Amino acid sequence: MTTSDWPLWEVFVRSRRGLSHTHAGSLHAPDAEMALRNARDLYTRRNEGVSIWVVPAAAITASSPDEKDPFFEPSADKPYRHPTFYEIPEGVQHL
Amino acid sequence: MTASLNTAALALGDDALVLSHRLGEWAGHAPVLEEEVALANIALDLLGQARVLLSLVGDEDELAFLREERAFRNVQLVEQPNGDFAHTIVRQLYFSTYQRLLYGRLAAADVRPDDEAHEALRGLAAKAVKEVAYHQDHAEQWTLRLGDGTPESHDRMRTACDALWRFTGELFQPVEGLDVDWRELEADWLTSVSAVLTRATLPLPEGARTTAWSAGAGRQGVHTESFGRMLAEMQHLHRSHPGASW
């Protein structure tokens, strides 16, 4: 068995009541179909009603840690960029 | 519980118990870690089914650990040794296809409201049919990959398909207490298994699906040689310390 036969996959899971897919972990599998099945065993314990995404790790491009400053730092002197001036009405969920 | 329902629960319970034990033997030996988890998952599902079914008959531990070989009612297919990974997968394909078709029928059966025993069996089938559909899918996935993989994996799958074929006829021996059209079940099983084997580029085995010496067979308590050794290992501790609680 070589690594190229069993590449790494990243697994994203949305739980039954969840709103979005969350990165759950990674695993090795020969192809996407098997990756899905393995993900189901490893990360969902076969709970009904969940959604699973598997992505070959090679397909993911990550931001580089070196670019941290210009990439992520918001300009703190422009508060109008942040929606902090509103009262959130009661009953609004998942904001 | 009526005698015929006892027979049925014991047959199905023993199938699940024995195959669960065989799959448990893979722990720590599977080809990859992910497969390790999958086989253990399937074994756990089957053990869960066995516990429910045997509890319908009596004390599950007594039934599992204190019966002699001749009192076990599982089909011979499930007691076959694991062999290589191909043998394990083919055994799983043959059996879980059977189990899914059978449990699907039992789950859909009409039961009189006052028939508690049948209702219990139907409840188990309705729950288990989801599990066994997953087992079947898992076995199919591997059949496709190994059958249509390398020349070596193809040959090994072919050998395994042929070797286990003669144990498949027994699956459709009618079981007392199960109101099922066994001929139709067998036809559906053949259709399903042939379709998977064809997709996996594997020929449907040609030999007989039962052999002369299998007359009577597992459902009547007649088992193959390796089963006795399996039971000795499974029952050893319980028999050494009878009456202990764990």
PDB file of C-alpha atoms in Angstrom, chain B residues 20-224:
ATOM      1  CA  SER B  20     -20.170 -11.191  14.760  1.00  0.00           C
ATOM      2  CA  HIS B  21     -17.566 -13.398  16.436  1.00  0.00           C
ATOM      3  CA  ARG B  22     -15.833 -14.102  13.126  1.00  0.00           C
ATOM      4  CA  LEU B  23     -15.642 -10.380  12.328  1.00  0.00           C
ATOM      5  CA  GLY B  24     -14.336  -9.712  15.818  1.00  0.00           C
ATOM      6  CA  GLU B  25     -11.352 -11.909  14.973  1.00  0.00           C
ATOM      7  CA  TRP B  26     -10.274  -9.233  12.482  1.00  0.00           C
ATOM      8  CA  ALA B  27      -9.670  -6.677  15.225  1.00  0.00           C
ATOM      9  CA  GLY B  28      -6.120  -5.441  14.884  1.00  0.00           C
ATOM     10  CA  HIS B  29      -5.562  -7.362  11.648  1.00  0.00           C
ATOM     11  CA  ALA B  30      -7.501  -5.461   8.988  1.00  0.00           C
ATOM     12  CA  PRO B  31      -5.649  -4.117   5.924  1.00  0.00           C
ATOM     13  CA  VAL B  32      -6.114  -0.464   6.908  1.00  0.00           C
ATOM     14  CA  LEU B  33      -7.245   1.386   9.987  1.00  0.00           C
ATOM     15  CA  GLU B  34     -10.463   2.609   8.362  1.00  0.00           C
ATOM     16  CA  GLU B  35     -11.427  -0.955   7.462  1.00  0.00           C
ATOM     17  CA  GLU B  36     -10.675  -2.019  10.985  1.00  0.00           C
ATOM     18  CA  VAL B  37     -13.346   0.378  12.190  1.00  0.00           C
ATOM     19  CA  ALA B  38     -15.830  -0.715   9.537  1.00  0.00           C
ATOM     20  CA  LEU B  39     -15.519  -4.422  10.348  1.00  0.00           C
ATOM     21  CA  ALA B  40     -15.794  -3.746  14.071  1.00  0.00           C
ATOM     22  CA  ASN B  41     -18.873  -1.619  13.419  1.00  0.00           C
ATOM     23  CA  ILE B  42     -20.542  -4.413  11.503  1.00  0.00           C
ATOM     24  CA  ALA B  43     -19.603  -6.927  14.191  1.00  0.00           C
ATOM     25  CA  LEU B  44     -21.160  -4.674  16.829  1.00  0.00           C
ATOM     26  CA  ASP B  45     -24.383  -4.292  14.846  1.00  0.00           C
ATOM     27  CA  LEU B  46     -24.642  -8.053  14.492  1.00  0.00           C
ATOM     28  CA  LEU B  47     -23.922  -8.664  18.158  1.00  0.00           C
ATOM     29  CA  GLY B  48     -26.690  -6.197  19.006  1.00  0.00           C
ATOM     30  CA  GLN B  49     -29.116  -8.123  16.813  1.00  0.00           C
ATOM     31  CA  ALA B  50     -28.013 -11.405  18.377  1.00  0.00           C
ATOM     32  CA  ARG B  51     -28.626 -10.085  21.880  1.00  0.00           C
ATOM     33  CA  VAL B  52     -32.180  -9.004  21.082  1.00  0.00           C
ATOM     34  CA  LEU B  53     -33.019 -12.229  19.279  1.00  0.00           C
ATOM     35  CA  LEU B  54     -31.517 -14.585  21.848  1.00  0.00           C
ATOM     36  CA  SER B  55     -33.193 -12.658  24.662  1.00  0.00           C
ATOM     37  CA  LEU B  56     -36.528 -13.468  23.034  1.00  0.00           C
ATOM     38  CA  VAL B  57     -35.695 -17.143  23.524  1.00  0.00           C
ATOM     39  CA  GLY B  58     -34.099 -17.122  26.986  1.00  0.00           C
ATOM     40  CA  ASP B  59     -30.982 -15.907  28.779  1.00  0.00           C
ATOM     41  CA  GLU B  60     -28.658 -14.556  26.093  1.00  0.00           C
ATOM     42  CA  ASP B  61     -25.446 -15.514  27.921  1.00  0.00           C
ATOM     43  CA  GLU B  62     -26.572 -19.039  28.660  1.00  0.00           C
ATOM     44  CA  LEU B  63     -27.614 -19.498  25.059  1.00  0.00           C
ATOM     45  CA  ALA B  64     -24.352 -18.136  23.683  1.00  0.00           C
ATOM     46  CA  PHE B  65     -21.915 -19.734  26.070  1.00  0.00           C
ATOM     47  CA  LEU B  66     -23.429 -22.955  27.326  1.00  0.00           C
ATOM     48  CA  ARG B  67     -24.843 -24.573  24.209  1.00  0.00           C
ATOM     49  CA  GLU B  68     -22.949 -27.344  22.448  1.00  0.00           C
ATOM     50  CA  GLU B  69     -22.163 -27.150  18.770  1.00  0.00           C
ATOM     51  CA  ARG B  70     -25.108 -29.364  17.842  1.00  0.00           C
ATOM     52  CA  ALA B  71     -27.535 -26.943  19.513  1.00  0.00           C
ATOM     53  CA  PHE B  72     -26.485 -23.952  17.381  1.00  0.00           C
ATOM     54  CA  ARG B  73     -28.857 -23.140  14.543  1.00  0.00           C
ATOM     55  CA  ASN B  74     -26.789 -20.724  12.421  1.00  0.00           C
ATOM     56  CA  VAL B  75     -26.228 -21.385   8.723  1.00  0.00           C
ATOM     57  CA  GLN B  76     -22.828 -22.820   7.849  1.00  0.00           C
ATOM     58  CA  LEU B  77     -21.936 -19.772   5.763  1.00  0.00           C
ATOM     59  CA  VAL B  78     -21.453 -17.500   8.782  1.00  0.00           C
ATOM     60  CA  GLU B  79     -19.182 -19.947  10.620  1.00  0.00           C
ATOM     61  CA  GLN B  80     -16.697 -20.165   7.726  1.00  0.00           C
ATOM     62  CA  PRO B  81     -13.217 -18.983   8.702  1.00  0.00           C
ATOM     63  CA  ASN B  82     -12.227 -15.455   7.766  1.00  0.00           C
ATOM     64  CA  GLY B  83      -9.572 -16.574   5.266  1.00  0.00           C
ATOM     65  CA  ASP B  84      -8.069 -13.658   3.375  1.00  0.00           C
ATOM     66  CA  PHE B  85      -9.842 -10.315   3.057  1.00  0.00           C
ATOM     67  CA  ALA B  86     -11.585 -11.506  -0.126  1.00  0.00           C
ATOM     68  CA  HIS B  87     -13.142 -14.471   1.711  1.00  0.00           C
ATOM     69  CA  THR B  88     -14.386 -12.192   4.463  1.00  0.00           C
ATOM     70  CA  ILE B  89     -15.894  -9.779   1.952  1.00  0.00           C
ATOM     71  CA  VAL B  90     -17.608 -12.473  -0.113  1.00  0.00           C
ATOM     72  CA  ARG B  91     -19.040 -14.118   3.003  1.00  0.00           C
ATOM     73  CA  GLN B  92     -20.328 -10.700   4.018  1.00  0.00           C
ATOM     74  CA  LEU B  93     -21.772 -10.013   0.570  1.00  0.00           C
ATOM     75  CA  TYR B  94     -23.609 -13.331   0.400  1.00  0.00           C
ATOM     76  CA  PHE B  95     -24.904 -13.061   3.946  1.00  0.00           C
ATOM     77  CA  SER B  96     -25.823  -9.412   4.247  1.00  0.00           C
ATOM     78  CA  THR B  97     -27.699  -9.509   0.944  1.00  0.00           C
ATOM     79  CA  TYR B  98     -29.717 -12.374   2.387  1.00  0.00           C
ATOM     80  CA  GLN B  99     -30.184 -10.587   5.689  1.00  0.00           C
ATOM     81  CA  ARG B 100     -31.350  -7.354   4.080  1.00  0.00           C
ATOM     82  CA  LEU B 101     -33.910  -9.114   1.894  1.00  0.00           C
ATOM     83  CA  LEU B 102     -35.147 -11.249   4.774  1.00  0.00           C
ATOM     84  CA  TYR B 103     -35.364  -8.449   7.360  1.00  0.00           C
ATOM     85  CA  GLY B 104     -37.020  -6.198   4.799  1.00  0.00           C
ATOM     86  CA  ARG B 105     -39.777  -8.774   4.446  1.00  0.00           C
ATOM     87  CA  LEU B 106     -40.075  -9.397   8.182  1.00  0.00           C
ATOM     88  CA  ALA B 107     -40.278  -5.665   8.860  1.00  0.00           C
ATOM     89  CA  ALA B 108     -43.126  -5.296   6.372  1.00  0.00           C
ATOM     90  CA  ALA B 109     -45.054  -8.322   7.603  1.00  0.00           C
ATOM     91  CA  ASP B 110     -48.640  -8.014   8.838  1.00  0.00           C
ATOM     92  CA  VAL B 111     -48.827  -8.823  12.512  1.00  0.00           C
ATOM     93  CA  ARG B 112     -51.960  -9.171  14.614  1.00  0.00           C
ATOM     94  CA  PRO B 113     -51.909  -6.562  17.385  1.00  0.00           C
ATOM     95  CA  ASP B 114     -52.163  -9.207  20.114  1.00  0.00           C
ATOM     96  CA  ASP B 115     -49.266 -11.208  18.699  1.00  0.00           C
ATOM     97  CA  GLU B 116     -46.518  -9.862  20.926  1.00  0.00           C
ATOM     98  CA  ALA B 117     -43.817 -12.318  19.955  1.00  0.00           C
ATOM     99  CA  HIS B 118     -44.214 -11.642  16.247  1.00  0.00           C
ATOM    100  CA  GLU B 119     -44.379  -7.945  16.977  1.00  0.00           C
ATOM    101  CA  ALA B 120     -41.041  -8.164  18.805  1.00  0.00           C
ATOM    102  CA  LEU B 121     -39.497  -9.921  15.836  1.00  0.00           C
ATOM    103  CA  ARG B 122     -40.883  -7.336  13.461  1.00  0.00           C
ATOM    104  CA  GLY B 123     -39.544  -4.530  15.636  1.00  0.00           C
ATOM    105  CA  LEU B 124     -36.062  -6.030  15.561  1.00  0.00           C
ATOM    106  CA  ALA B 125     -36.235  -6.481  11.794  1.00  0.00           C
ATOM    107  CA  ALA B 126     -37.344  -2.880  11.251  1.00  0.00           C
ATOM    108  CA  LYS B 127     -34.373  -1.606  13.229  1.00  0.00           C
ATOM    109  CA  ALA B 128     -31.857  -4.099  11.860  1.00  0.00           C
ATOM    110  CA  VAL B 129     -32.761  -3.614   8.205  1.00  0.00           C
ATOM    111  CA  LYS B 130     -31.044  -0.215   8.234  1.00  0.00           C
ATOM    112  CA  GLU B 131     -27.908  -1.747   9.693  1.00  0.00           C
ATOM    113  CA  VAL B 132     -27.770  -4.637   7.290  1.00  0.00           C
ATOM    114  CA  ALA B 133     -28.343  -2.340   4.305  1.00  0.00           C
ATOM    115  CA  TYR B 134     -25.145  -0.612   5.376  1.00  0.00           C
ATOM    116  CA  HIS B 135     -23.324  -3.951   5.716  1.00  0.00           C
ATOM    117  CA  GLN B 136     -24.431  -4.943   2.248  1.00  0.00           C
ATOM    118  CA  ASP B 137     -23.300  -1.633   0.804  1.00  0.00           C
ATOM    119  CA  HIS B 138     -19.917  -2.016   2.456  1.00  0.00           C
ATOM    120  CA  ALA B 139     -19.483  -5.540   1.054  1.00  0.00           C
ATOM    121  CA  GLU B 140     -20.590  -4.405  -2.409  1.00  0.00           C
ATOM    122  CA  GLN B 141     -18.126  -1.536  -2.421  1.00  0.00           C
ATOM    123  CA  TRP B 142     -15.265  -3.891  -1.638  1.00  0.00           C
ATOM    124  CA  THR B 143     -16.475  -6.518  -4.102  1.00  0.00           C
ATOM    125  CA  LEU B 144     -16.355  -3.902  -6.856  1.00  0.00           C
ATOM    126  CA  ARG B 145     -12.903  -2.684  -5.886  1.00  0.00           C
ATOM    127  CA  LEU B 146     -11.298  -6.077  -5.418  1.00  0.00           C
ATOM    128  CA  GLY B 147     -13.042  -7.816  -8.329  1.00  0.00           C
ATOM    129  CA  ASP B 148     -12.219  -4.988 -10.701  1.00  0.00           C
ATOM    130  CA  GLY B 149      -8.883  -4.125  -9.058  1.00  0.00           C
ATOM    131  CA  THR B 150      -5.600  -5.855  -9.873  1.00  0.00           C
ATOM    132  CA  PRO B 151      -5.237  -9.334 -11.420  1.00  0.00           C
ATOM    133  CA  GLU B 152      -4.333 -10.665  -7.992  1.00  0.00           C
ATOM    134  CA  SER B 153      -7.308  -9.145  -6.177  1.00  0.00           C
ATOM    135  CA  HIS B 154      -9.566 -10.383  -8.985  1.00  0.00           C
ATOM    136  CA  ASP B 155      -8.221 -13.938  -8.651  1.00  0.00           C
ATOM    137  CA  ARG B 156      -8.586 -13.921  -4.900  1.00  0.00           C
ATOM    138  CA  MET B 157     -12.177 -12.701  -5.147  1.00  0.00           C
ATOM    139  CA  ARG B 158     -12.940 -15.355  -7.701  1.00  0.00           C
ATOM    140  CA  THR B 159     -11.493 -18.053  -5.475  1.00  0.00           C
ATOM    141  CA  ALA B 160     -13.507 -16.759  -2.518  1.00  0.00           C
ATOM    142  CA  CYS B 161     -16.760 -16.543  -4.520  1.00  0.00           C
ATOM    143  CA  ASP B 162     -16.325 -20.157  -5.650  1.00  0.00           C
ATOM    144  CA  ALA B 163     -15.277 -21.451  -2.242  1.00  0.00           C
ATOM    145  CA  LEU B 164     -18.279 -20.017  -0.393  1.00  0.00           C
ATOM    146  CA  TRP B 165     -20.865 -20.643  -3.106  1.00  0.00           C
ATOM    147  CA  ARG B 166     -21.781 -24.107  -1.859  1.00  0.00           C
ATOM    148  CA  PHE B 167     -22.933 -22.634   1.453  1.00  0.00           C
ATOM    149  CA  THR B 168     -25.473 -20.279  -0.116  1.00  0.00           C
ATOM    150  CA  GLY B 169     -28.220 -22.799  -0.900  1.00  0.00           C
ATOM    151  CA  GLU B 170     -28.813 -23.331   2.786  1.00  0.00           C
ATOM    152  CA  LEU B 171     -29.806 -19.702   3.308  1.00  0.00           C
ATOM    153  CA  PHE B 172     -33.154 -20.395   1.684  1.00  0.00           C
ATOM    154  CA  GLN B 173     -34.128 -23.443   3.648  1.00  0.00           C
ATOM    155  CA  PRO B 174     -37.447 -22.403   5.183  1.00  0.00           C
ATOM    156  CA  VAL B 175     -37.236 -21.504   8.872  1.00  0.00           C
ATOM    157  CA  GLU B 176     -40.210 -22.444  11.018  1.00  0.00           C
ATOM    158  CA  GLY B 177     -41.920 -19.356  12.395  1.00  0.00           C
ATOM    159  CA  LEU B 178     -40.861 -17.056   9.566  1.00  0.00           C
ATOM    160  CA  ASP B 179     -43.693 -16.448   7.153  1.00  0.00           C
ATOM    161  CA  VAL B 180     -41.634 -15.695   4.068  1.00  0.00           C
ATOM    162  CA  ASP B 181     -41.808 -16.707   0.421  1.00  0.00           C
ATOM    163  CA  TRP B 182     -38.405 -18.432   0.371  1.00  0.00           C
ATOM    164  CA  ARG B 183     -38.360 -19.067  -3.380  1.00  0.00           C
ATOM    165  CA  GLU B 184     -38.960 -15.418  -4.092  1.00  0.00           C
ATOM    166  CA  LEU B 185     -36.322 -14.485  -1.509  1.00  0.00           C
ATOM    167  CA  GLU B 186     -33.826 -16.769  -3.231  1.00  0.00           C
ATOM    168  CA  ALA B 187     -34.619 -15.317  -6.657  1.00  0.00           C
ATOM    169  CA  ASP B 188     -34.148 -11.765  -5.354  1.00  0.00           C
ATOM    170  CA  TRP B 189     -30.892 -12.766  -3.697  1.00  0.00           C
ATOM    171  CA  LEU B 190     -29.555 -14.285  -6.920  1.00  0.00           C
ATOM    172  CA  THR B 191     -30.517 -11.184  -8.884  1.00  0.00           C
ATOM    173  CA  SER B 192     -28.829  -8.864  -6.413  1.00  0.00           C
ATOM    174  CA  VAL B 193     -25.635 -10.892  -6.026  1.00  0.00           C
ATOM    175  CA  SER B 194     -25.268 -11.525  -9.779  1.00  0.00           C
ATOM    176  CA  ALA B 195     -25.647  -7.827 -10.501  1.00  0.00           C
ATOM    177  CA  VAL B 196     -22.827  -6.934  -8.111  1.00  0.00           C
ATOM    178  CA  LEU B 197     -20.544  -9.711  -9.326  1.00  0.00           C
ATOM    179  CA  THR B 198     -21.126  -8.692 -12.939  1.00  0.00           C
ATOM    180  CA  ARG B 199     -20.235  -5.087 -12.175  1.00  0.00           C
ATOM    181  CA  ALA B 200     -17.147  -6.335 -10.371  1.00  0.00           C
ATOM    182  CA  THR B 201     -16.174  -8.327 -13.530  1.00  0.00           C
ATOM    183  CA  LEU B 202     -16.519 -11.555 -11.571  1.00  0.00           C
ATOM    184  CA  PRO B 203     -18.308 -14.583 -13.049  1.00  0.00           C
ATOM    185  CA  LEU B 204     -21.236 -16.033 -11.129  1.00  0.00           C
ATOM    186  CA  PRO B 205     -19.919 -19.302  -9.609  1.00  0.00           C
ATOM    187  CA  GLU B 206     -21.249 -22.360 -11.392  1.00  0.00           C
ATOM    188  CA  GLY B 207     -21.107 -25.156  -8.847  1.00  0.00           C
ATOM    189  CA  ALA B 208     -23.945 -26.542  -6.772  1.00  0.00           C
ATOM    190  CA  ARG B 209     -25.219 -24.282  -4.009  1.00  0.00           C
ATOM    191  CA  THR B 210     -25.420 -27.146  -1.567  1.00  0.00           C
ATOM    192  CA  THR B 211     -23.329 -30.270  -1.244  1.00  0.00           C
ATOM    193  CA  ALA B 212     -24.303 -33.808  -0.354  1.00  0.00           C
ATOM    194  CA  TRP B 213     -22.620 -33.657   3.028  1.00  0.00           C
ATOM    195  CA  SER B 214     -24.422 -30.452   3.944  1.00  0.00           C
ATOM    196  CA  ALA B 215     -27.752 -32.307   4.115  1.00  0.00           C
ATOM    197  CA  GLY B 216     -29.406 -31.172   7.304  1.00  0.00           C
ATOM    198  CA  ALA B 217     -26.812 -28.454   7.748  1.00  0.00           C
ATOM    199  CA  GLY B 218     -26.535 -25.580  10.188  1.00  0.00           C
ATOM    200  CA  ARG B 219     -30.220 -24.970  10.804  1.00  0.00           C
ATOM    201  CA  GLN B 220     -30.434 -28.551  12.098  1.00  0.00           C
ATOM    202  CA  GLY B 221     -27.261 -28.245  14.178  1.00  0.00           C
ATOM    203  CA  VAL B 222     -24.888 -29.876  11.691  1.00  0.00           C
ATOM    204  CA  HIS B 223     -21.793 -27.699  11.418  1.00  0.00           C
ATOM    205  CA  THR B 224     -18.444 -27.602   9.660  1.00  0.00           C
TER     206      THR B 224
END
